[in-house]
Amino acid sequence: MRKLDRREFVLGGAAAATAIALTGGDTLAQSTAQGWEEAVKKILGDAKPIDGKLTLDLPEIAENGNTVPFTINIDSPMTDKDYVKAVHLIATGNPQPGVATFRFTPQSGKAAVASRMRLARTQDVIALAELSDGKVLQAKRSVKVTIGGCGG
């Protein structure tokens, strides 16, 4: 087995990157699109999402896609019979669309969470809340990610 020198390695890498860009660019975008849709379908099952009672706070414009703050609040009594079981956060443009899942019990007292996430580019962010009665709440926000002060 022959070792590659630095020049051969760089030329081979450039050739591979060019081939992927010319043949697989659209495929990558399609697989990302299918990925988030499959993630949503897996969470929803047969349920129809309902708008309302779920608040998703995100900045409209994120100057740094590496740390985008978010807050999720669900209006729920959090009793033994009526509570939020889980909240799923999905970013439609990320290579891995499932950002986070937060689990709750009636003992949580309040169904709310605040954190930060990484967004690869400008995209929609979807929050889905699973309730104890089988219903699913939904909220969706669009976030424009700027790179170095320019639109992304």
Short mmCIF file of C-alpha atoms in Angstrom, two decimals:
data_model
loop_
_atom_site.label_atom_id
_atom_site.label_comp_id
_atom_site.label_asym_id
_atom_site.label_seq_id
_atom_site.Cartn_x
_atom_site.Cartn_y
_atom_site.Cartn_z
CA MET A 1 0.00 0.00 0.00
CA ARG A 2 1.43 3.32 -1.11
CA LYS A 3 1.29 6.46 1.03
CA LEU A 4 -0.19 9.64 -0.43
CA ASP A 5 1.86 12.76 -0.32
CA ARG A 6 0.27 16.05 0.70
CA ARG A 7 -0.31 17.26 -2.89
CA GLU A 8 -2.12 14.05 -3.93
CA PHE A 9 -4.25 14.17 -0.80
CA VAL A 10 -5.32 17.77 -1.42
CA LEU A 11 -6.05 17.13 -5.11
CA GLY A 12 -8.07 14.01 -4.26
CA GLY A 13 -10.08 15.87 -1.62
CA ALA A 14 -10.78 18.74 -4.02
CA ALA A 15 -11.91 16.30 -6.71
CA ALA A 16 -14.22 14.50 -4.26
CA ALA A 17 -15.71 17.80 -3.04
CA THR A 18 -16.32 18.92 -6.63
CA ALA A 19 -17.99 15.62 -7.51
CA ILE A 20 -20.27 15.83 -4.48
CA ALA A 21 -21.15 19.45 -5.24
CA LEU A 22 -21.97 18.67 -8.86
CA THR A 23 -23.98 15.50 -8.27
CA GLY A 24 -25.19 15.46 -4.68
CA GLY A 25 -26.01 19.03 -3.70
CA ASP A 26 -29.74 18.66 -4.36
CA THR A 27 -29.78 15.22 -2.80
CA LEU A 28 -28.45 16.60 0.48
CA ALA A 29 -31.13 19.31 0.54
CA GLN A 30 -33.82 16.71 -0.18
CA SER A 31 -32.59 14.34 2.52
CA THR A 32 -32.59 17.21 5.06
CA ALA A 33 -36.14 18.13 4.03
CA GLN A 34 -37.26 14.53 4.33
CA GLY A 35 -35.47 14.21 7.66
CA TRP A 36 -37.47 16.90 9.46
CA GLU A 37 -40.74 15.75 7.90
CA GLU A 38 -40.06 12.20 9.07
CA ALA A 39 -39.21 13.48 12.56
CA VAL A 40 -42.54 15.36 12.72
CA LYS A 41 -44.46 12.35 11.40
CA LYS A 42 -42.81 10.08 13.98
CA ILE A 43 -43.89 12.40 16.82
CA LEU A 44 -47.40 13.06 15.53
CA GLY A 45 -48.38 9.57 14.46
CA ASP A 46 -52.08 9.88 13.55
CA ALA A 47 -52.68 13.00 15.65
CA LYS A 48 -53.50 16.36 14.07
CA PRO A 49 -51.49 19.21 15.63
CA ILE A 50 -53.44 22.03 17.26
CA ASP A 51 -52.28 25.65 17.27
CA GLY A 52 -52.55 27.56 20.55
CA LYS A 53 -51.55 27.17 24.21
CA LEU A 54 -47.94 26.68 23.08
CA THR A 55 -45.68 29.72 22.93
CA LEU A 56 -42.34 29.52 21.13
CA ASP A 57 -40.15 32.60 21.60
CA LEU A 58 -37.24 32.96 19.19
CA PRO A 59 -35.50 35.99 17.73
CA GLU A 60 -36.65 36.85 14.21
CA ILE A 61 -33.04 37.50 13.25
CA ALA A 62 -30.20 35.54 14.84
CA GLU A 63 -26.84 37.25 14.43
CA ASN A 64 -25.02 34.09 15.48
CA GLY A 65 -26.48 30.75 14.40
CA ASN A 66 -24.27 28.94 16.94
CA THR A 67 -26.25 30.23 19.94
CA VAL A 68 -29.88 31.03 19.19
CA PRO A 69 -31.87 31.50 22.44
CA PHE A 70 -35.37 30.08 22.71
CA THR A 71 -38.15 29.84 25.29
CA ILE A 72 -41.08 27.43 25.20
CA ASN A 73 -44.15 27.82 27.43
CA ILE A 74 -47.25 25.63 27.43
CA ASP A 75 -50.47 26.72 29.14
CA SER A 76 -51.32 23.56 31.08
CA PRO A 77 -52.69 22.92 34.60
CA MET A 78 -50.06 20.12 35.07
CA THR A 79 -52.42 17.93 37.11
CA ASP A 80 -52.40 14.13 37.21
CA LYS A 81 -55.11 14.00 34.53
CA ASP A 82 -54.06 16.96 32.36
CA TYR A 83 -50.37 17.62 31.79
CA VAL A 84 -47.68 18.02 29.13
CA LYS A 85 -45.73 14.79 28.59
CA ALA A 86 -43.03 16.05 26.22
CA VAL A 87 -41.96 18.97 24.05
CA HIS A 88 -39.99 18.34 20.86
CA LEU A 89 -38.02 21.06 19.07
CA ILE A 90 -37.30 20.57 15.35
CA ALA A 91 -35.19 22.76 13.04
CA THR A 92 -36.17 22.21 9.41
CA GLY A 93 -32.84 23.29 7.88
CA ASN A 94 -30.40 21.53 10.19
CA PRO A 95 -28.64 18.35 9.04
CA GLN A 96 -29.98 16.70 12.22
CA PRO A 97 -33.48 18.22 12.58
CA GLY A 98 -34.22 16.97 16.09
CA VAL A 99 -32.82 19.75 18.28
CA ALA A 100 -34.12 18.61 21.68
CA THR A 101 -36.84 16.75 23.56
CA PHE A 102 -37.93 17.87 27.01
CA ARG A 103 -39.97 15.52 29.21
CA PHE A 104 -42.42 16.64 31.91
CA THR A 105 -44.55 15.05 34.63
CA PRO A 106 -47.36 16.52 36.74
CA GLN A 107 -44.73 17.08 39.45
CA SER A 108 -42.88 19.48 37.12
CA GLY A 109 -45.39 22.12 38.15
CA LYS A 110 -44.94 24.16 34.99
CA ALA A 111 -44.35 23.19 31.36
CA ALA A 112 -41.68 25.68 30.35
CA VAL A 113 -38.09 25.55 29.14
CA ALA A 114 -35.43 28.03 28.06
CA SER A 115 -32.14 27.21 26.37
CA ARG A 116 -30.06 27.83 23.25
CA MET A 117 -29.72 25.91 20.02
CA ARG A 118 -27.55 25.89 16.94
CA LEU A 119 -29.13 26.69 13.58
CA ALA A 120 -27.22 25.91 10.39
CA ARG A 121 -28.97 28.57 8.28
CA THR A 122 -32.20 30.53 7.88
CA GLN A 123 -35.08 28.13 8.53
CA ASP A 124 -38.31 27.33 10.35
CA VAL A 125 -38.30 26.00 13.91
CA ILE A 126 -41.21 23.81 15.02
CA ALA A 127 -42.21 23.01 18.60
CA LEU A 128 -44.56 20.07 19.24
CA ALA A 129 -46.00 19.40 22.70
CA GLU A 130 -47.44 15.96 23.50
CA LEU A 131 -50.28 16.14 26.03
CA SER A 132 -51.44 13.40 28.40
CA ASP A 133 -54.77 13.08 26.56
CA GLY A 134 -53.03 12.25 23.24
CA LYS A 135 -53.40 15.68 21.66
CA VAL A 136 -50.41 17.49 20.17
CA LEU A 137 -49.92 21.26 20.27
CA GLN A 138 -47.83 23.02 17.65
CA ALA A 139 -46.03 26.33 17.18
CA LYS A 140 -43.82 27.36 14.28
CA ARG A 141 -41.44 30.30 13.87
CA SER A 142 -39.11 31.39 11.12
CA VAL A 143 -35.58 32.50 12.08
CA LYS A 144 -33.25 34.34 9.76
CA VAL A 145 -29.65 33.45 10.55
CA THR A 146 -27.13 36.10 9.54
CA ILE A 147 -23.47 35.30 9.04
CA GLY A 148 -21.09 38.14 9.82
CA GLY A 149 -23.92 40.68 9.54
CA CYS A 150 -25.08 39.36 6.14
CA GLY A 151 -28.21 37.35 5.40
CA GLY A 152 -27.74 33.57 5.35
#
